Short mmCIF file of C-alpha atoms and ligand atoms in Angstrom, two decimals:
data_model
loop_
_atom_site.label_atom_id
_atom_site.label_comp_id
_atom_site.label_asym_id
_atom_site.label_seq_id
_atom_site.Cartn_x
_atom_site.Cartn_y
_atom_site.Cartn_z
CA MET A 11 122.21 110.43 79.59
CA LYS A 12 123.75 107.77 77.64
CA ASP A 13 121.72 106.75 74.52
CA VAL A 14 121.41 103.09 74.28
CA LYS A 15 120.77 101.15 71.33
CA LYS A 16 121.58 97.58 71.45
CA ILE A 17 119.95 95.43 73.85
CA ALA A 18 120.39 91.60 74.46
CA VAL A 19 118.06 89.27 76.44
CA LEU A 20 119.62 85.81 77.62
CA GLY A 21 116.68 83.41 77.98
CA SER A 22 113.76 83.09 75.61
CA GLY A 23 110.95 82.11 78.03
CA GLY A 24 107.84 84.06 78.30
CA TRP A 25 109.38 86.81 80.75
CA GLY A 26 112.81 87.26 78.55
CA THR A 27 110.56 87.48 75.41
CA ALA A 28 107.85 89.99 76.69
CA MET A 29 110.57 92.40 77.95
CA ALA A 30 112.51 92.01 74.73
CA MET A 31 109.28 92.79 72.83
CA SER A 32 108.67 95.81 75.05
CA ALA A 33 112.06 97.27 74.42
CA ALA A 34 111.91 96.81 70.73
CA SER A 35 108.50 98.66 70.89
CA SER A 36 110.61 101.59 71.86
CA GLY A 37 113.19 101.76 69.18
CA HIS A 38 115.87 99.49 70.58
CA ASP A 39 118.00 96.80 68.59
CA VAL A 40 116.96 93.73 70.47
CA THR A 41 118.28 90.21 70.29
CA VAL A 42 116.98 87.24 72.49
CA TRP A 43 119.26 84.38 72.93
CA SER A 44 118.75 81.11 74.06
CA ALA A 45 121.05 78.26 75.04
CA PHE A 46 118.55 75.79 73.27
CA PRO A 47 118.54 76.18 69.34
CA ALA A 48 115.51 74.39 68.95
CA GLU A 49 113.68 77.25 71.17
CA ILE A 50 115.15 79.69 68.76
CA GLU A 51 114.40 77.67 65.25
CA ARG A 52 110.57 77.20 66.82
CA ILE A 53 110.10 80.93 67.53
CA VAL A 54 111.74 82.10 64.02
CA SER A 55 109.88 79.42 62.03
CA THR A 56 106.13 80.04 63.80
CA GLY A 57 106.64 83.59 64.66
CA GLU A 58 105.33 83.02 67.95
CA ASN A 59 106.78 81.82 71.47
CA PRO A 60 104.77 78.94 72.41
CA LEU A 61 105.35 80.32 76.09
CA LEU A 62 103.25 83.51 75.05
CA PRO A 63 100.50 81.68 72.73
CA GLY A 64 98.87 83.80 70.50
CA ILE A 65 101.40 86.80 70.31
CA LYS A 66 102.84 87.35 67.11
CA MET A 67 106.55 88.52 67.58
CA PRO A 68 107.27 91.79 66.17
CA LYS A 69 109.30 91.59 63.01
CA GLU A 70 112.47 93.63 64.31
CA LEU A 71 112.85 91.58 67.31
CA LYS A 72 116.16 89.16 66.41
CA PHE A 73 116.67 85.59 67.84
CA THR A 74 119.83 83.84 68.19
CA SER A 75 121.44 80.50 69.81
CA GLU A 76 125.00 81.88 69.37
CA LEU A 77 126.27 83.68 72.37
CA LYS A 78 128.84 85.69 70.44
CA ASP A 79 125.80 87.55 68.73
CA VAL A 80 125.14 89.34 71.93
CA ALA A 81 128.66 90.16 72.88
CA ASP A 82 128.56 94.00 71.56
CA ALA A 83 125.32 94.52 73.22
CA GLU A 84 125.21 97.89 75.69
CA ILE A 85 122.66 96.09 78.18
CA ILE A 86 122.44 92.45 78.69
CA ILE A 87 119.29 91.04 80.39
CA THR A 88 119.22 87.88 82.48
CA ALA A 89 116.09 86.14 82.17
CA VAL A 90 116.53 82.33 82.52
CA PRO A 91 115.25 80.46 85.72
CA SER A 92 117.24 81.10 88.67
CA PHE A 93 118.77 77.51 88.76
CA ALA A 94 120.48 78.57 85.38
CA THR A 95 121.85 82.24 86.06
CA ALA A 96 125.38 80.96 87.44
CA SER A 97 125.84 78.81 84.30
CA VAL A 98 124.52 81.33 81.92
CA VAL A 99 126.78 84.35 83.14
CA ALA A 100 129.61 82.26 83.55
CA LYS A 101 129.47 81.78 79.79
CA LEU A 102 129.28 85.24 79.11
CA ALA A 103 132.34 85.75 81.64
CA GLU A 104 134.35 83.19 79.60
CA MET A 105 133.08 84.78 76.21
CA GLY A 106 134.17 88.34 77.72
CA ILE A 107 132.38 91.43 77.28
CA PRO A 108 133.16 94.96 77.75
CA ALA A 109 133.25 96.40 81.22
CA SER A 110 130.81 98.83 80.03
CA THR A 111 128.25 96.68 79.42
CA LEU A 112 125.23 96.89 81.87
CA LEU A 113 123.79 93.92 83.25
CA VAL A 114 120.35 93.96 84.28
CA ASN A 115 118.59 90.75 85.81
CA ILE A 116 114.92 90.15 85.65
CA SER A 117 114.66 86.73 87.09
CA LYS A 118 113.31 86.05 90.56
CA GLY A 119 115.03 83.54 92.99
CA PHE A 120 118.05 82.40 94.65
CA ASP A 121 121.26 80.76 93.35
CA PRO A 122 120.40 77.18 94.61
CA ALA A 123 124.23 76.69 95.22
CA THR A 124 125.08 79.51 97.16
CA CYS A 125 121.64 80.69 98.61
CA ASP A 126 123.16 84.23 97.25
CA ARG A 127 120.55 86.76 95.75
CA LEU A 128 120.94 86.66 91.74
CA SER A 129 122.67 90.04 91.60
CA VAL A 130 125.44 88.66 93.83
CA THR A 131 125.85 85.61 91.78
CA ILE A 132 126.07 87.79 88.43
CA GLN A 133 128.61 90.35 90.31
CA LYS A 134 130.79 87.32 91.29
CA ALA A 135 130.93 86.02 87.74
CA LEU A 136 131.58 89.56 86.30
CA PRO A 137 132.76 91.81 89.06
CA ASP A 138 133.80 94.88 86.91
CA HIS A 139 130.08 95.23 85.67
CA THR A 140 127.16 97.46 87.25
CA ILE A 141 124.16 95.41 88.06
CA THR A 142 120.41 96.55 87.96
CA VAL A 143 117.51 94.29 89.08
CA LEU A 144 114.25 95.21 87.53
CA SER A 145 111.44 93.51 89.24
CA GLY A 146 107.70 94.08 90.28
CA PRO A 147 104.23 92.95 89.70
CA SER A 148 104.34 91.64 86.18
CA HIS A 149 102.95 88.72 84.23
CA ALA A 150 104.79 88.06 80.91
CA GLU A 151 101.42 87.63 79.09
CA GLU A 152 100.43 90.97 80.30
CA VAL A 153 103.48 92.77 79.21
CA ALA A 154 103.42 91.02 75.78
CA ARG A 155 99.98 92.22 75.15
CA GLU A 156 100.95 95.69 76.21
CA ILE A 157 99.03 96.09 79.22
CA PRO A 158 99.87 98.92 81.78
CA THR A 159 102.64 97.61 83.95
CA ALA A 160 104.55 99.25 86.86
CA LEU A 161 108.36 97.91 87.59
CA VAL A 162 111.18 99.18 89.51
CA ALA A 163 114.84 99.44 88.60
CA ALA A 164 117.07 98.77 91.61
CA SER A 165 120.82 99.60 91.62
CA SER A 166 123.35 100.82 94.29
CA ASP A 167 124.57 103.27 91.43
CA LYS A 168 121.95 106.14 91.11
CA GLU A 169 123.08 107.15 87.44
CA THR A 170 122.57 103.61 86.38
CA ALA A 171 119.16 102.98 88.00
CA LEU A 172 118.04 106.27 85.99
CA LEU A 173 119.60 104.95 82.74
CA ILE A 174 117.70 101.67 82.98
CA GLN A 175 114.55 103.64 84.12
CA GLN A 176 115.07 105.66 80.86
CA VAL A 177 115.63 102.76 78.43
CA PHE A 178 112.90 100.62 79.85
CA THR A 179 110.07 103.09 80.35
CA THR A 180 107.36 103.09 77.60
CA PRO A 181 103.59 104.43 77.52
CA ARG A 182 102.90 101.02 78.53
CA LEU A 183 105.72 100.07 81.08
CA ARG A 184 106.11 102.61 84.01
CA VAL A 185 109.73 102.03 85.96
CA TYR A 186 110.53 103.47 89.18
CA THR A 187 114.00 103.50 90.48
CA ASN A 188 114.88 102.28 94.12
CA LYS A 189 118.23 102.05 95.68
CA ASP A 190 117.32 98.97 97.81
CA MET A 191 118.37 96.05 95.89
CA VAL A 192 118.34 93.33 98.88
CA GLY A 193 114.71 94.58 99.35
CA VAL A 194 113.77 94.66 95.77
CA GLU A 195 115.14 91.09 95.35
CA LEU A 196 113.84 89.53 98.37
CA GLY A 197 110.35 90.52 97.78
CA GLY A 198 110.58 89.20 94.27
CA ALA A 199 112.12 85.82 95.29
CA ILE A 200 110.04 85.01 98.17
CA LYS A 201 106.44 85.94 96.98
CA ASN A 202 106.85 82.96 95.01
CA VAL A 203 106.63 80.83 97.90
CA ILE A 204 103.58 82.49 99.29
CA ALA A 205 101.93 82.38 96.00
CA LEU A 206 102.60 78.64 96.19
CA ALA A 207 101.32 78.63 99.44
CA ALA A 208 98.28 80.61 98.39
CA GLY A 209 97.80 78.29 95.45
CA ILE A 210 97.57 75.29 98.05
CA THR A 211 94.86 77.21 99.94
CA ASP A 212 92.72 77.41 96.70
CA GLY A 213 93.55 73.54 95.91
CA LEU A 214 92.21 73.08 99.41
CA LYS A 215 89.13 75.17 98.63
CA LEU A 216 89.75 77.32 101.65
CA GLY A 217 88.48 80.78 101.38
CA ASP A 218 89.19 84.46 100.60
CA ASN A 219 89.84 85.02 104.45
CA THR A 220 92.65 82.40 104.19
CA LYS A 221 94.28 84.07 101.26
CA ALA A 222 94.29 87.47 102.79
CA ALA A 223 95.62 86.39 106.11
CA LEU A 224 98.15 84.27 104.25
CA MET A 225 99.38 87.14 102.11
CA THR A 226 99.26 89.85 104.74
CA ARG A 227 101.43 87.33 107.11
CA GLY A 228 103.61 86.13 104.30
CA LEU A 229 104.56 89.97 103.62
CA SER A 230 105.56 90.27 107.35
CA GLU A 231 107.65 87.13 106.76
CA ILE A 232 109.43 88.72 103.73
CA GLY A 233 109.85 91.98 105.39
CA ARG A 234 111.39 90.24 108.77
CA LEU A 235 113.75 88.35 106.51
CA GLY A 236 114.40 91.78 104.12
CA LYS A 237 115.35 93.55 107.30
CA ALA A 238 117.62 90.96 108.79
CA MET A 239 119.34 91.00 105.30
CA GLY A 240 119.79 94.59 105.04
CA GLY A 241 116.93 95.51 103.05
CA SER A 242 114.71 98.69 103.60
CA GLU A 243 111.02 98.26 105.48
CA LYS A 244 109.51 100.71 102.86
CA THR A 245 110.54 98.37 99.81
CA PHE A 246 108.24 95.64 101.09
CA ALA A 247 105.16 97.91 101.17
CA GLY A 248 106.01 99.14 97.43
CA LEU A 249 105.91 97.34 93.91
CA THR A 250 108.43 94.70 94.47
CA GLY A 251 106.91 93.75 97.89
CA VAL A 252 103.16 93.90 98.41
CA GLY A 253 102.56 94.50 94.43
CA ASP A 254 104.17 91.54 93.55
CA LEU A 255 102.57 89.52 96.23
CA ILE A 256 99.07 90.78 95.11
CA VAL A 257 99.74 90.00 91.40
CA THR A 258 101.11 86.34 92.03
CA CYS A 259 98.85 84.95 94.75
CA THR A 260 95.66 86.23 92.83
CA SER A 261 96.22 85.21 89.26
CA MET A 262 96.10 82.20 87.11
CA HIS A 263 98.83 83.46 85.26
CA SER A 264 101.12 82.46 87.93
CA ARG A 265 102.64 79.09 87.73
CA ASN A 266 103.77 79.08 91.52
CA ARG A 267 100.12 79.50 92.23
CA ARG A 268 98.83 76.93 89.62
CA ALA A 269 101.40 74.43 91.20
CA GLY A 270 100.15 75.36 94.48
CA ILE A 271 96.50 74.38 93.39
CA LEU A 272 97.55 70.96 92.15
CA ILE A 273 99.40 70.33 95.52
CA GLY A 274 96.29 71.49 97.40
CA GLU A 275 94.18 69.19 95.35
CA GLY A 276 96.51 66.28 96.30
CA VAL A 277 98.86 65.93 93.32
CA PRO A 278 102.38 64.89 94.76
CA VAL A 279 104.65 67.96 94.77
CA GLU A 280 107.34 66.70 92.20
CA GLU A 281 104.52 65.81 89.93
CA ALA A 282 102.86 69.25 90.03
CA ILE A 283 106.17 70.84 89.40
CA LYS A 284 106.72 68.57 86.40
CA ILE A 285 103.36 69.59 84.86
CA ILE A 286 103.60 73.24 85.29
CA GLY A 287 107.38 74.00 84.36
CA THR A 288 109.24 76.96 85.86
CA VAL A 289 108.02 77.28 89.47
CA GLU A 290 110.57 79.47 91.28
CA GLY A 291 108.83 79.44 94.52
CA TYR A 292 109.28 75.37 94.85
CA HIS A 293 113.07 76.27 94.93
CA ALA A 294 113.10 79.47 96.67
CA ALA A 295 111.04 77.51 99.62
CA ARG A 296 114.40 75.53 100.10
CA LEU A 297 116.53 78.78 99.98
CA ALA A 298 114.33 80.77 102.46
CA HIS A 299 114.47 77.72 104.85
CA ILE A 300 118.48 77.99 104.67
CA LEU A 301 118.42 81.86 104.85
CA LYS A 302 115.95 82.07 107.85
CA ASP A 303 118.08 79.95 109.85
CA ARG A 304 121.24 81.79 108.77
CA TYR A 305 119.46 85.22 110.05
CA GLN A 306 117.81 83.58 112.95
CA VAL A 307 114.34 84.92 111.60
CA GLU A 308 111.03 83.46 112.40
CA MET A 309 108.99 82.54 109.24
CA PRO A 310 106.10 79.96 110.03
CA ILE A 311 104.52 80.23 106.71
CA MET A 312 107.86 79.62 105.26
CA ASP A 313 108.36 76.60 107.39
CA ALA A 314 105.10 75.25 106.53
CA CYS A 315 105.63 75.43 102.81
CA TYR A 316 108.91 74.03 103.26
CA LYS A 317 107.73 70.76 104.85
CA VAL A 318 104.97 70.54 102.15
CA CYS A 319 107.60 70.67 99.68
CA TYR A 320 110.34 68.93 100.94
CA GLU A 321 109.39 66.63 103.87
CA GLY A 322 105.93 65.16 102.79
CA GLY A 323 104.13 67.46 105.01
CA ASN A 324 100.05 67.39 104.91
CA ALA A 325 98.87 70.67 103.50
CA LEU A 326 95.81 70.70 105.73
CA GLU A 327 97.74 69.74 108.89
CA GLU A 328 100.12 72.42 108.05
CA VAL A 329 97.17 75.13 108.02
CA THR A 330 96.06 73.75 111.36
CA GLN A 331 99.53 74.23 112.81
CA LEU A 332 99.76 77.72 111.45
CA MET A 333 96.22 78.69 113.16
CA THR A 334 97.02 77.00 116.50
CA ARG A 335 100.77 78.68 116.98
CA PRO A 336 100.77 80.72 120.43
CA THR A 337 99.21 83.85 120.00
CA ARG A 338 100.85 87.02 119.47
CA HIS A 339 100.61 90.79 118.75
CA GLU A 340 100.48 91.54 114.76
CA ASP A 341 103.26 93.79 114.99
CA ASP A 342 106.88 92.67 115.61
CA ASP A 343 108.23 95.44 117.57
CA THR A 344 104.95 96.90 119.15
CA TRP A 345 104.79 96.32 123.11
CA LEU A 346 108.27 94.61 123.26
CA ASN A 347 110.01 97.67 124.12
CA ASP A 348 107.01 99.30 126.08
N1 LIG B 6 106.72 84.67 83.39
C1 LIG B 6 106.38 85.94 83.99
O1 LIG B 6 105.45 86.23 84.07
C2 LIG B 6 107.88 86.23 84.88
C3 LIG B 6 107.45 87.65 85.42
C4 LIG B 6 108.52 88.27 86.06
C5 LIG B 6 109.63 87.38 86.28
N2 LIG B 6 109.73 86.14 85.76
C6 LIG B 6 111.27 85.41 86.39
O2 LIG B 6 111.86 85.53 84.97
C7 LIG B 6 112.37 83.92 85.14
C8 LIG B 6 112.32 83.39 83.97
O3 LIG B 6 110.73 82.87 83.88
P1 LIG B 6 109.93 82.52 82.53
O4 LIG B 6 108.71 82.72 82.88
O5 LIG B 6 110.59 83.32 81.54
O6 LIG B 6 110.61 81.08 82.47
P2 LIG B 6 110.15 80.06 81.05
O7 LIG B 6 110.09 78.78 81.82
O8 LIG B 6 109.15 80.71 80.36
O9 LIG B 6 111.37 80.02 80.47
C9 LIG B 6 112.89 80.09 80.78
C10 LIG B 6 113.81 79.99 79.69
O10 LIG B 6 115.16 80.18 80.10
C11 LIG B 6 115.65 79.48 79.24
N3 LIG B 6 116.81 78.36 80.16
C12 LIG B 6 116.08 77.25 81.09
N4 LIG B 6 116.65 76.46 81.51
C13 LIG B 6 118.13 76.94 81.16
C14 LIG B 6 119.46 76.56 81.07
N5 LIG B 6 119.69 75.67 81.99
N6 LIG B 6 120.29 77.36 80.48
C15 LIG B 6 120.19 78.17 80.23
N7 LIG B 6 118.97 78.59 79.90
C16 LIG B 6 117.72 78.16 80.24
C17 LIG B 6 115.20 78.90 78.23
O11 LIG B 6 115.43 79.76 77.26
C18 LIG B 6 113.91 78.91 78.97
O12 LIG B 6 112.95 78.86 77.64
C19 LIG B 6 112.05 83.27 86.29
O13 LIG B 6 113.02 83.70 87.35
C20 LIG B 6 110.88 84.01 86.60
O14 LIG B 6 110.36 83.95 88.05
C21 LIG B 6 108.87 85.58 85.21
#
């Protein structure tokens, strides 16, 4: 298998930096790029990324705000929020990189302009490149502290998935492969909406029963849309499905959940998003709403989140609406064909 040395990460946020630290810890030559020189100056001058407070950057990790510094990387990772992925890969395409450069997306969400999965957006900008999605239950704060974590490398090309698995596996980061890019990306993008909803129920001071029901029925919705879009049902029972849902809905590391808590406590939605920062679930709620109509899939929790986020819906009333829907069988298919 090819020996990879040079890796670049686009985006100096918490997640890009944590993955850069992990790759550097296994001997790779890693450079983190940011479009914002001030971010880079601050990290270099303090030896810390303010998005990962208290964690010292390893000396061997390089930082730059010049895109040309990453042009010779063998692997380029995209780690900017989903709304910025298209503009960042457009810059890469304009600069020109060799077709052999492997692209790995670790952001979670949809392209806000097209509703595309992010790997599709990247492929459109750089059609000659092979793309892998690296996703799973992972808080940047924990990966940066080398807390054992498992991820999934999804690619339609088996050799590439195996190579990415080999490159990113460390004694603290276990990487599985999966050929189902649709399922892996969908799970990662839509669980953020469920996490926002889980936070809302926490903010409303509802209980563990409510959250368990929300997560489980939320997973059904993810699976329903995922299947309609061509994903495999098995993927949603795996790390990037139920695994990512658990980690996001139950942790205070999750900005989606924290934004939800504020909303549940009565903070206006836009103010809550401003306070927390990158809240992918807020954007994904709008895009999932478009996708569920496009694929004709029933997603009542998504509808409720959309109403709260974009139509001024009252969170507690939406909970009542969900609880008083017509009763049904738990499983989508059972009895329909009997
Ligand atoms: N934080 C996590 O634990 C975690 C884990 C897995 C996946 N993710 C995903 O990774 C992505 C990034 O999350 P994060 O937590 O690192 O976000 P962040 O808010 O910590 O950082 C985002 C970084 O992206 C860059 N950026 C922001 N706007 C940009 C623009 N318009 N143009 C170019 N670059 C821009 C900046 O360098 C910024 O620091 C998100 O899609 C998120 O869902 C995050």
